[in-house]
Coordinates of C-alpha atoms in Angstrom, one line a residue:
X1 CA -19.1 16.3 -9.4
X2 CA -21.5 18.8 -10.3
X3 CA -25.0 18.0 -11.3
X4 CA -27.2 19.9 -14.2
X5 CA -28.6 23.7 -14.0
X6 CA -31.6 23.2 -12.0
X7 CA -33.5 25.7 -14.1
X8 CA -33.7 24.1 -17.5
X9 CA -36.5 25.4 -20.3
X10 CA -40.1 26.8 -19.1
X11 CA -38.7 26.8 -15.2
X12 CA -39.8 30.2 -13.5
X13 CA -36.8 31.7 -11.9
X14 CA -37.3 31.3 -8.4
X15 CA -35.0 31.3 -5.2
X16 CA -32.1 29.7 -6.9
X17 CA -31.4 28.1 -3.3
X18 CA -34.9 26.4 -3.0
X19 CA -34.3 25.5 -7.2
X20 CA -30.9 24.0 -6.3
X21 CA -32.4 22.4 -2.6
X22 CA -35.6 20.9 -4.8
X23 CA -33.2 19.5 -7.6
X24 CA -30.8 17.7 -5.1
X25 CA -34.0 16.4 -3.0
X26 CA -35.1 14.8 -6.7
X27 CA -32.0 13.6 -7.7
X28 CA -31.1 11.9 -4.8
X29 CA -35.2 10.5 -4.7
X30 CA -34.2 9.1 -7.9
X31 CA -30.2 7.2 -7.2
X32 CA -32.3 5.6 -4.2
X33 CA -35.2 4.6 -6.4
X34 CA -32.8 3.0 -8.9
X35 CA -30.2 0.9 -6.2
X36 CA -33.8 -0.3 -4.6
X37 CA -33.5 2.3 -1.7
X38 CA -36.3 4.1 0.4
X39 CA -36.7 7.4 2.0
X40 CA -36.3 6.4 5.6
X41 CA -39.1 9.1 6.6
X42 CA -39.7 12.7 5.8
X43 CA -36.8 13.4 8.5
X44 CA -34.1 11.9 5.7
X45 CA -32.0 14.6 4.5
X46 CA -30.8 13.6 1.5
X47 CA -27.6 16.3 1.8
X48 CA -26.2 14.8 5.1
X49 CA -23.0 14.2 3.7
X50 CA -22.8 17.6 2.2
X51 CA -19.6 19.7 2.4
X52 CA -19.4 22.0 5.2
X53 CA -17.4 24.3 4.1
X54 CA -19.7 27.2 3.2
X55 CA -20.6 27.2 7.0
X56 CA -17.5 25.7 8.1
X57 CA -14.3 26.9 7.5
X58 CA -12.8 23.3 8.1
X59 CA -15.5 21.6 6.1
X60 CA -16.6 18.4 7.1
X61 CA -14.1 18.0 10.4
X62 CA -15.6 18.9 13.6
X63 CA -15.1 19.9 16.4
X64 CA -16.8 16.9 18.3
X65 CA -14.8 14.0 19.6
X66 CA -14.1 11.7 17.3
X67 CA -16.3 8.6 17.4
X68 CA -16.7 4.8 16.9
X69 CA -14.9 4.0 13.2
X70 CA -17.7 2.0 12.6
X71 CA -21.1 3.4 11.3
X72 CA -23.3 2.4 9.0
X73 CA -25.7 4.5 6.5
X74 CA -28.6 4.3 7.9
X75 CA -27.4 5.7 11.2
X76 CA -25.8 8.7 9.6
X77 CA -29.5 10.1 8.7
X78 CA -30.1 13.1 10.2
X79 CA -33.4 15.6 10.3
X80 CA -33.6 18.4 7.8
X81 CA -37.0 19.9 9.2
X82 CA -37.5 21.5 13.0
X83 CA -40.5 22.0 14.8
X84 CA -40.9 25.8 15.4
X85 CA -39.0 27.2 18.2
X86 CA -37.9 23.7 19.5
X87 CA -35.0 21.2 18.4
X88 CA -35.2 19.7 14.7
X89 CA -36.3 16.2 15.2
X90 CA -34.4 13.4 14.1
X91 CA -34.9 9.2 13.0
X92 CA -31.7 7.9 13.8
X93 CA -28.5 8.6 16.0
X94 CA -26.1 11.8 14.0
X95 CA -23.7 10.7 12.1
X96 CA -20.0 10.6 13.6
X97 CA -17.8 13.2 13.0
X98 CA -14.8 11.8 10.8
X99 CA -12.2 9.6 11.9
X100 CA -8.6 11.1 13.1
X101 CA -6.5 10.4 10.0
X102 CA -4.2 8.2 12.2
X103 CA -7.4 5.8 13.6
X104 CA -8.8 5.6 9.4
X105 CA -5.1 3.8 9.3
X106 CA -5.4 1.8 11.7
X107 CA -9.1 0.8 11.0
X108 CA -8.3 -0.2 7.8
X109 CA -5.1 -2.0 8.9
X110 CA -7.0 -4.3 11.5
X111 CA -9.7 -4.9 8.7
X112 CA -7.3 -6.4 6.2
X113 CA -5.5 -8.6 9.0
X114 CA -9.2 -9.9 10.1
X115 CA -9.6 -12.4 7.7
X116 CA -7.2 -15.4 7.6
X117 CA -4.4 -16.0 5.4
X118 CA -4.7 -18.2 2.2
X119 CA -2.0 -20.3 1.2
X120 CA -0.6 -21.3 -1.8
X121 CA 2.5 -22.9 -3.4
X122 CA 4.2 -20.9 -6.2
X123 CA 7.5 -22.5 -8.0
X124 CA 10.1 -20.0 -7.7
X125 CA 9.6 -18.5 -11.4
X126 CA 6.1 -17.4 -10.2
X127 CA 6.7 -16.2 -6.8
X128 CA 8.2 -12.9 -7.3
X129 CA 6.5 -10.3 -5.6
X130 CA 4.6 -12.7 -3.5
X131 CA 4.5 -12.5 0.5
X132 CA 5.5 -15.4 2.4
X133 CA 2.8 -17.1 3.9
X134 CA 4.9 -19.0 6.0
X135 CA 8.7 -18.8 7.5
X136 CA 11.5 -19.9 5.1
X137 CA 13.5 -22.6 7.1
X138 CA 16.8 -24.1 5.3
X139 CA 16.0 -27.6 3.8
X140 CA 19.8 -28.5 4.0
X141 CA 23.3 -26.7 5.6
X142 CA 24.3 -24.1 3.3
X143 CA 27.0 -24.7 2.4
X144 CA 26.0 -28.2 2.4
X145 CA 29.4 -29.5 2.4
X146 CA 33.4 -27.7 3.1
X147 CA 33.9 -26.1 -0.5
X148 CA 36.9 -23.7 -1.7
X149 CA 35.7 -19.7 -1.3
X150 CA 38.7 -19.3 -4.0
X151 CA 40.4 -20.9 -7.3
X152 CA 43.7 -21.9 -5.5
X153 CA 45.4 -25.2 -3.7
X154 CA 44.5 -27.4 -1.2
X155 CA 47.0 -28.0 1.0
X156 CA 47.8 -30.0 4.3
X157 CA 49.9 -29.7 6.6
X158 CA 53.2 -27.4 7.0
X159 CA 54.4 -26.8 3.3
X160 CA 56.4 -27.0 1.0
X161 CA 54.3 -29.4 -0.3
X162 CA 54.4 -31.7 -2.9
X163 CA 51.9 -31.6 -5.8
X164 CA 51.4 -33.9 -9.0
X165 CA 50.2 -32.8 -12.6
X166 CA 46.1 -32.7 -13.4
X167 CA 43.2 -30.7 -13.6
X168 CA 42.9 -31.0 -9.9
X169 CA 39.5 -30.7 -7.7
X170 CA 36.4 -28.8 -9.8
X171 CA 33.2 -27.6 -8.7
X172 CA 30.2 -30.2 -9.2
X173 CA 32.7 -33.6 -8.5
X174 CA 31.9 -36.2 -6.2
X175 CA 34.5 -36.6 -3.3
X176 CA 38.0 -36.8 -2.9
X177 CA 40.0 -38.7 -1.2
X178 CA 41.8 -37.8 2.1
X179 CA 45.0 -35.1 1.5
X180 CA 48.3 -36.5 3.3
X181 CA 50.2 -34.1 5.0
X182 CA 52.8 -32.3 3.3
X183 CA 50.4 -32.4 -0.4
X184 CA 48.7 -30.1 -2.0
X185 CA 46.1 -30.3 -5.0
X186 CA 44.7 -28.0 -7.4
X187 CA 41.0 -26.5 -6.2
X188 CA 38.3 -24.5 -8.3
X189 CA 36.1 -22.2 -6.1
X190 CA 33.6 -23.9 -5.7
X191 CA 34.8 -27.6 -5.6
X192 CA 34.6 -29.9 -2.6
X193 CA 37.1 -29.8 -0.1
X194 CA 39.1 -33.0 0.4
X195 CA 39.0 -34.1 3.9
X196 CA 42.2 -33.1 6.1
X197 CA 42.8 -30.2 4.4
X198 CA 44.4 -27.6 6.3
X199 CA 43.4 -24.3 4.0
X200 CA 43.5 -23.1 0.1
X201 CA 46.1 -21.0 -1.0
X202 CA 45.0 -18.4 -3.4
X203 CA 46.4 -18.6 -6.8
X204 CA 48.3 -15.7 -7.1
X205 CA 49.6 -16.4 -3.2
X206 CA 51.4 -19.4 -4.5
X207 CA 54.5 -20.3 -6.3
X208 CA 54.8 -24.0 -8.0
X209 CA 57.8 -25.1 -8.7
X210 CA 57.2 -27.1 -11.8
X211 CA 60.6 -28.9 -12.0
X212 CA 60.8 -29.6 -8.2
X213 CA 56.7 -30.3 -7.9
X214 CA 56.8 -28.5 -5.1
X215 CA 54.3 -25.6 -3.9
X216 CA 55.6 -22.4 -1.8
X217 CA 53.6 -20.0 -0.4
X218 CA 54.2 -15.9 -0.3
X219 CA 52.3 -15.4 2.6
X220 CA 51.6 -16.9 5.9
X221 CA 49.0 -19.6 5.9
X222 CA 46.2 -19.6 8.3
X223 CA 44.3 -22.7 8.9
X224 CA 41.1 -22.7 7.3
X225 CA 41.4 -19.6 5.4
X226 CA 39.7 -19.6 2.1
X227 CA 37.6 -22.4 3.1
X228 CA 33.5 -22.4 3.4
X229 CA 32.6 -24.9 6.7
X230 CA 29.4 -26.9 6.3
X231 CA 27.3 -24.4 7.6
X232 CA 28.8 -21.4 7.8
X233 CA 25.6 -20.0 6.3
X234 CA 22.8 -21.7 7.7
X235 CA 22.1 -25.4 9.4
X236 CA 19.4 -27.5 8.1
X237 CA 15.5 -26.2 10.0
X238 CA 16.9 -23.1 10.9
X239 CA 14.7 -20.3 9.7
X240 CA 16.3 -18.3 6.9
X241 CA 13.1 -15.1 6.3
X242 CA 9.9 -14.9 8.3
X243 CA 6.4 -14.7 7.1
X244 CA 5.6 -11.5 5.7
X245 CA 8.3 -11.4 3.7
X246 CA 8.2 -9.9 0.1
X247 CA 9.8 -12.4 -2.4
X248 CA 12.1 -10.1 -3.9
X249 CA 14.8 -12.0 -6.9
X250 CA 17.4 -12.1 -3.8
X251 CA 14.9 -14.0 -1.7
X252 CA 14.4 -16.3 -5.1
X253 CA 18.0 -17.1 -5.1
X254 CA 18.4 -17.9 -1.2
X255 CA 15.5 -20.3 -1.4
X256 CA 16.4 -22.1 -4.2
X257 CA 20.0 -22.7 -2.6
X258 CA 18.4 -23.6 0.3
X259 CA 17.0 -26.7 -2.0
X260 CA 12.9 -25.1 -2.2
X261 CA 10.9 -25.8 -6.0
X262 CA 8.0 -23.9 -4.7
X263 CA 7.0 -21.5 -1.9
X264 CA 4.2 -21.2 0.4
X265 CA 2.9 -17.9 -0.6
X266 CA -0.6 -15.5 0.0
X267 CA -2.2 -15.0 -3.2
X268 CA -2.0 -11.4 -4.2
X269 CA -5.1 -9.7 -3.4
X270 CA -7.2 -8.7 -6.3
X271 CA -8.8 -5.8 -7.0
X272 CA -11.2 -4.1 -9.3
X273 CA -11.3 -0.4 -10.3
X274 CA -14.6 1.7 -10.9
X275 CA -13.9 5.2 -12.2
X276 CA -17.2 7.6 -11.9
X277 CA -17.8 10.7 -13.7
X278 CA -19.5 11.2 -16.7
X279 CA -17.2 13.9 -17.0
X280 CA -14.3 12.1 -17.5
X281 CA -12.7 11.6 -21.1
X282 CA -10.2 8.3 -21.6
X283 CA -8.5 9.9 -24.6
X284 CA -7.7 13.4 -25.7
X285 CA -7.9 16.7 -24.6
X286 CA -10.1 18.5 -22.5
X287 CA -13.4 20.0 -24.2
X288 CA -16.8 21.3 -23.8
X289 CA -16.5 21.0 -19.9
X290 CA -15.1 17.4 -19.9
X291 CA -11.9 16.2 -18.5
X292 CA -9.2 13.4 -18.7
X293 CA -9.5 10.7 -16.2
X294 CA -6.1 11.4 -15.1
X295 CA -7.0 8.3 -11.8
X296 CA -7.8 5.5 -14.4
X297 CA -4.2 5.0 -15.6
X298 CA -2.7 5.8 -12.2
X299 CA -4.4 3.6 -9.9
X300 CA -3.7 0.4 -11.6
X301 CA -0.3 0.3 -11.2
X302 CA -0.4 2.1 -7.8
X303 CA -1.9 -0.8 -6.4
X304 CA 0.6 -3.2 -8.4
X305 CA 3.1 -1.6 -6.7
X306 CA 1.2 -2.4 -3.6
X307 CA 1.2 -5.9 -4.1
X308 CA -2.8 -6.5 -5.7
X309 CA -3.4 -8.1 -8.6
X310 CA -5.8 -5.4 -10.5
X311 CA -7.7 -5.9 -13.4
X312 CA -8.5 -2.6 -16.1
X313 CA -10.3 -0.1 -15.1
X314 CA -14.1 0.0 -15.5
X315 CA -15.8 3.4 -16.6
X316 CA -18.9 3.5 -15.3
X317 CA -19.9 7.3 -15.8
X318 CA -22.8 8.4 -12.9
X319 CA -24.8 5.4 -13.3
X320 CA -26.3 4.2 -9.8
X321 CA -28.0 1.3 -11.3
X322 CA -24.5 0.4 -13.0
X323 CA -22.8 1.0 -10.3
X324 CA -24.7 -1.3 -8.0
X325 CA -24.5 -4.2 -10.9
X326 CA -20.5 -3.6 -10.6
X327 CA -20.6 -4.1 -6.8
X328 CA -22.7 -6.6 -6.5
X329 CA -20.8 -9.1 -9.7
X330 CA -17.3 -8.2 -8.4
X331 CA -15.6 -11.5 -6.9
X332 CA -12.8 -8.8 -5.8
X333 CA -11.1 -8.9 -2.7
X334 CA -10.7 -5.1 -3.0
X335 CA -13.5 -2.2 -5.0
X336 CA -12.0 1.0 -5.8
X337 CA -14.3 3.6 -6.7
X338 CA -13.5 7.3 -7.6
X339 CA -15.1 10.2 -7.2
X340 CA -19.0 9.9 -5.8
X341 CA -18.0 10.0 -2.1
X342 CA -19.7 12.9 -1.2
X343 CA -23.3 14.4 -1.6
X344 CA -23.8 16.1 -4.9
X345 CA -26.9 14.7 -7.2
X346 CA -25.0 12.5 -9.0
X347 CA -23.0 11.0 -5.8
X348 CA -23.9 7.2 -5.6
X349 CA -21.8 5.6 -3.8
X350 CA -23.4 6.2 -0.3
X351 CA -27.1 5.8 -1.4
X352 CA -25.9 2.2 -3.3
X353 CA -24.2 1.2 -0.5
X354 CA -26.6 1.9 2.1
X355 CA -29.2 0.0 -0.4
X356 CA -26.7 -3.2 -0.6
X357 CA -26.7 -3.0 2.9
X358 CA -22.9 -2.5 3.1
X359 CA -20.7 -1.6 6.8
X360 CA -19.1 1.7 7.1
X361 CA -16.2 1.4 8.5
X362 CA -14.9 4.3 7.5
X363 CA -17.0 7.3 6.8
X364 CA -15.0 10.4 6.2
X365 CA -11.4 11.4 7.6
X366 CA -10.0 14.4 9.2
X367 CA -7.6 14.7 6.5
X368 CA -6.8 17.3 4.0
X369 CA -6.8 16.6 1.0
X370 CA -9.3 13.8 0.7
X371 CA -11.9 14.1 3.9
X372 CA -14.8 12.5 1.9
X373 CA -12.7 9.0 1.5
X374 CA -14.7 6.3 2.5
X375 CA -14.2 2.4 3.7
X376 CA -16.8 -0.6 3.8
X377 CA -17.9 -4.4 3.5
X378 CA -20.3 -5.0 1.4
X379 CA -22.1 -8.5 1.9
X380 CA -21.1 -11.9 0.3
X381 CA -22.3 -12.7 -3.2
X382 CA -25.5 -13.6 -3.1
X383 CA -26.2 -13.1 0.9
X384 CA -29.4 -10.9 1.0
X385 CA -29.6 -7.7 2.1
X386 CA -29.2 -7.1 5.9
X387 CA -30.4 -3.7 7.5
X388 CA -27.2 -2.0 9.0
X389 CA -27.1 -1.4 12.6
X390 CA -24.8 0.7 14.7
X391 CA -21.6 -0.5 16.1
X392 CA -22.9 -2.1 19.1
X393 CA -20.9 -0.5 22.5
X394 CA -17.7 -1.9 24.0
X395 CA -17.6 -4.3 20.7
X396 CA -13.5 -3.4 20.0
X397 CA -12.8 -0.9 17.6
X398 CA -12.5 -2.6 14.0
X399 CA -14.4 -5.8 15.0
X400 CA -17.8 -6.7 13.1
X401 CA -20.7 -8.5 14.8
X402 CA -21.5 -10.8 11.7
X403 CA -22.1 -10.1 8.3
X404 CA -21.3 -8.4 6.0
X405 CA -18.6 -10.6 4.6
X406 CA -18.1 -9.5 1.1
X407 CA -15.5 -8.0 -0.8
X408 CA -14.3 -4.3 0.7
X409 CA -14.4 -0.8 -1.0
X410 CA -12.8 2.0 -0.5
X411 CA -14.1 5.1 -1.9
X412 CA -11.8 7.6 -3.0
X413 CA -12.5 11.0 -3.9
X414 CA -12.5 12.2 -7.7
X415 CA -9.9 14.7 -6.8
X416 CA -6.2 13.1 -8.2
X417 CA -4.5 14.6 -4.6
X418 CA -7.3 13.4 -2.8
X419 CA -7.2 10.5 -4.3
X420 CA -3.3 9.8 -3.6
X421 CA -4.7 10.8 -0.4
X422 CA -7.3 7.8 0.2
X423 CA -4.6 5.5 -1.0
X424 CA -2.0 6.3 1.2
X425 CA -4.9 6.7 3.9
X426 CA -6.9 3.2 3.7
X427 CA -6.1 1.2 0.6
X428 CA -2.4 0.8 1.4
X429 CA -2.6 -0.2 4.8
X430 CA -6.2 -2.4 4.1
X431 CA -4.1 -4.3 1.3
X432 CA -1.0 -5.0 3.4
X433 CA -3.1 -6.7 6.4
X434 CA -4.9 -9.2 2.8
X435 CA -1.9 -10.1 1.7
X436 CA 0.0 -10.6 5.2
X437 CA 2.9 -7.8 4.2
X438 CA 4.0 -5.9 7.1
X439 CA 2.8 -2.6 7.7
X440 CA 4.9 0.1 7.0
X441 CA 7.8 0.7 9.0
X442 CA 6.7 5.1 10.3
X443 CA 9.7 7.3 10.5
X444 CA 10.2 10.6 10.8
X445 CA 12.5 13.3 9.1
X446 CA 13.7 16.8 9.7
X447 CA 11.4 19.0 6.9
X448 CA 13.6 22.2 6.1
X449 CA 10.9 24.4 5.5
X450 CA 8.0 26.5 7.4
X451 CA 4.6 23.8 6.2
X452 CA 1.1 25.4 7.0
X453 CA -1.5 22.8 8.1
X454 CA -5.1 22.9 8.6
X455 CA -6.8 24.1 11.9
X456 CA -7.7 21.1 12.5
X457 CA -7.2 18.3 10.5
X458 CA -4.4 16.7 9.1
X459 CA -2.5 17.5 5.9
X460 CA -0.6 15.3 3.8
X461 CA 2.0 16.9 1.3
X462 CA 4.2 15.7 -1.0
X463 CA 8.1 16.0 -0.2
X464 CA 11.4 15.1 -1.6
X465 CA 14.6 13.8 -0.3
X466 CA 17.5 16.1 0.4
X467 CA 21.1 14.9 1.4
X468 CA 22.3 17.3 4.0
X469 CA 25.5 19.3 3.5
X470 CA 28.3 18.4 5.2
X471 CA 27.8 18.1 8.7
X472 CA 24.5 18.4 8.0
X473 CA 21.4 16.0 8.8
X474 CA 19.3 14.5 5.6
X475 CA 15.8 15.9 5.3
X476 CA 12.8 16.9 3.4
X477 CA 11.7 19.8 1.1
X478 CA 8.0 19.9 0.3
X479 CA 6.8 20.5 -3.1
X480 CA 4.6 23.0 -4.5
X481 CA 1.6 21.8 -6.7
X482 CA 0.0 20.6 -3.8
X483 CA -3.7 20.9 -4.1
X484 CA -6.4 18.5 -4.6
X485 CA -6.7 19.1 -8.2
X486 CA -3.0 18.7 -8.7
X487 CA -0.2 15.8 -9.3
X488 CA 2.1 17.9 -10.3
X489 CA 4.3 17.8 -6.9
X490 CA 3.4 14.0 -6.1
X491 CA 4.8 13.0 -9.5
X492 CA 8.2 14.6 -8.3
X493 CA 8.1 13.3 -4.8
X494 CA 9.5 10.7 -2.7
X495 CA 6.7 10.8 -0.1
X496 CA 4.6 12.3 1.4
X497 CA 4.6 14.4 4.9
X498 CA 2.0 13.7 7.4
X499 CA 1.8 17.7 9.1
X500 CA -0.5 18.0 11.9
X501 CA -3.2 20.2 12.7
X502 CA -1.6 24.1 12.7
X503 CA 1.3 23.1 10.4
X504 CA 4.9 22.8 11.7
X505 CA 7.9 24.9 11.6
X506 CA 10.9 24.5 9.7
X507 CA 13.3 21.9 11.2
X508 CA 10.5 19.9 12.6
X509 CA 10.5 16.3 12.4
X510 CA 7.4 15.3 10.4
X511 CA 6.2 11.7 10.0
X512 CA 7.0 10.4 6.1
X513 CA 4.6 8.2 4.0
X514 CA 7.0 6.4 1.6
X515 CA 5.9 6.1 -2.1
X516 CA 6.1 2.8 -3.4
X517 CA 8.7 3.3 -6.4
X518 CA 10.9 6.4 -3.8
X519 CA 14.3 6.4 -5.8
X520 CA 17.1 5.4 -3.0
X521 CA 19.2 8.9 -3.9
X522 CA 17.6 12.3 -3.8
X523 CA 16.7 14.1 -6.3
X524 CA 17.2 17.8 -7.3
X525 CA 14.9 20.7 -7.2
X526 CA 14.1 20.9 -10.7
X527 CA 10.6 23.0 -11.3
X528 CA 8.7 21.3 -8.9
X529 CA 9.6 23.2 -5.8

């Protein structure tokens, strides 16, 4: 987001870079001064987060190995003044570089999975959507008794066989008596089989001799054909889905024939949505400089489709104090914040985090778009403030030593590409390890095109389905549109490709990121390629 003119009305036009430096030293004096923060020493350099990229060609990825995912903000505080001719001198350890956009998944993945499951018992007309909490096992045989697979006769024994007049067996009866050899009786699918029955003869497999009362059949009659066993399906204890699973309406059915009112279920996680930017416009078009919040109405039912429970969006504008009061009355399982990630003026998010005392897990990925994304724990309700520390050494990656044990956010640039980015990147796999859903199953497909990448980080862009002529393998086209700024190509896109530093070449086998609503059938071209 961009900050004010630094030289406003009676300002003497000086260096513009000292005017800028000077107005971004005050600004950020002034988001630390309202979230209760301190200057940790004239070392502090309140643009350590800044973009690289006017020095940098890759911006904020470097060329150093990539360190611990765990750092906190008070460790990322570098110098910004050097003692002539020597080294500048520092109060803290540099920050890491950012994460490899693979270990920021896997980070976040082990962070969700860190707390233990909740429980809960859903009837079945409340369940949908849910994730198992525990393994489904049958509560009776399924079938839990032999019934008809067709509208026929029951017959025993070699025929012909005899019959009498009636309505015969029907579905939902209590049961018959024992069928003599050489009978037969009149079944509806469904309907409980009489013992010593040998098999049902379909309906239109069968001739009855009215006048005789005798039944003939036009086809050879295997023993037990047509008939469900007790059983066939499932026996009573044996387990029918594990835990993990989604409750999807076909999962409703098998558990309610499997006799369940209610299921043991994880409650969906819920999260809460801060949009920053006093930019943004909710209504409208674009005017005087400001723009529609394009992530406000997209992010709720993103994260539906990920399984949260989200409330409405909250507009906060660039309000540190604001912010702060959001963060800290949240009873969220999950913050979402847009925009603010990075180092400009009006940026709050680090400064309010580092002043609520919040862990880094996450602090910036190697990934293009969206390298300023951000993951944390902020601390519980009402705990006070702790200082942050550095991940102690040998402590296993993704592993707290204590507290924080709040609610977690993930920051997501203001960018709408970036901020698909984050959410493929760290919300998606956080939320699956809170709600106990499986992570997502990684596969890879051919991409029929030449993709460029980054020099060194990685790129995600947005691709569609292709069926592959005949003989021909399936693959994926990417889209055009595919820029920060842009949704354009995601809204036409199935996934998205995960391209690796340098870019492939066309028919390479590129990892695919799955959208949550990817149609089953590709689609065509249409203007988006």
């Amino acid at each position: 987001m961009t900050g004010p003119d630094p030289v406003g009305p009676g300002r003497s036009r000086r260096d513009p870079d000292d005017l800028a430096h000077a107005e971004a030293e005050r600004a950020v004096e002034q988001a630390l001064a309202l979230v209760g923060g301190a200057r940790s020493g004239p070392g502090r350099d309140p643009d350590r987060r800044r973009d690289a990229s006017a020095g940098d060609p890759r911006g904020d990825a470097h060329d150093a190995p990539t360190g611990s995912p765990h750092s906190t903000l008070n460790s990322a505080n570098s110098a910004n003044s050097a003692a002539p001719g020597g080294p500048a001198p520092t109060d803290g350890p540099p920050p890491p570089p950012p994460l490899a956009w693979d270990r920021a998944r896997a980070v976040a993945a082990r962070a969700g999975r860190a707390a233990p499951l909740a429980t809960i018992r859903l009837p079945l007309d409340r369940a949908l959507g849910h994730v198992l909490a525990e393994p489904l096992g049958a509560l009776t045989d399924l079938p839990s008794f032999d019934t008809s697979a067709m509208d026929g006769w029951a017959v025993a024994g070699p025929g012909p066989w005899a019959f009498g007049a009636g309505a015969g067996l029907l579905a939902g009866r209590g049961p018959a008596g024992a069928l003599p050899d050489g009978t037969a009786v009149r079944i509806a699918t469904g309907a409980r089989v009489p013992p010593d029955t040998t098999a049902v003869i379909r309906s239109e497999h069968a001739h009855a001799d009215e006048a005789k009362g005798l039944l003939h059949a036009r086809r050879p009659v295997v023993a037990g054909q047509d008939i469900r066993p007790r059983g066939q399906e499932c026996r009573s204890g044996e387990q029918l889905v594990p835990a993990g699973t989604v409750v999807t309406p076909a999962v409703l059915g098998l558990a309610a024939a499997a006799g369940y009112d209610a299921l043991p279920a994880v409650p969906r996680p819920r999260v809460e949505i801060l949009v920053l930017g006093d930019e943004l416009l909710a209504s409208g078009l674009p005017h005087d400089g400001l723009i529609r919040d394009a992530l406000g109405p997209m992010l709720g039912p993103w994260l539906r489709a990920l399984g949260a429970e989200v409330s409405g969006p909250r507009r906060l504008g660039d309000d540190a104090e604001a912010l702060r009061d959001a963060l800290t009355d949240s009873d969220a399982d999950l913050i979402v914040t847009t925009g603010g990630t990075a180092s400009g003026p009006v940026d709050h998010v680090h400064p309010v985090l580092d002043a609520l005392g919040a862990e880094l897990l996450v602090d910036g990925v190697a990934v293009r778009p969206g390298h300023p994304m951000l993951l944390a724990r902020l601390p519980a309700s009402g705990q006070p403030k702790r200082q942050p520390k550095r991940q102690p050494e040998g402590l296993p990656e993704g592993q707290s030593q204590g507290p924080p044990d709040g609610p977690y956010l993930v920051g997501l640039p203001g960018n709408p590409l970036a901020a698909v980015s984050g959410l493929l990147t760290l919300a998606e796999p956080l939320l699956a390890g809170i709600a106990g859903r499986p992570a997502q199953d990684a596969y890879r497909a051919l991409v029929h095109a030449e993709v460029h990448g980054h020099p060194h980080d990685t790129r995600l862009v947005p691709v569609v389905h292709r069926a592959g002529r005949p003989g021909g393998r399936d693959h994926v086209a990417p889209l055009r549109y595919n820029g920060p700024a842009m949704l354009r190509g995601i809204a036409a896109a199935d996934g998205l490709a995960v391209v690796e530093p340098g870019g492939v070449r066309s028919g390479t086998e590129v990892e695919i990121l799955d959208l949550p609503w990817a149609p089953a059938t590709p689609w065509t071209e249409g203007c988006f390629t």
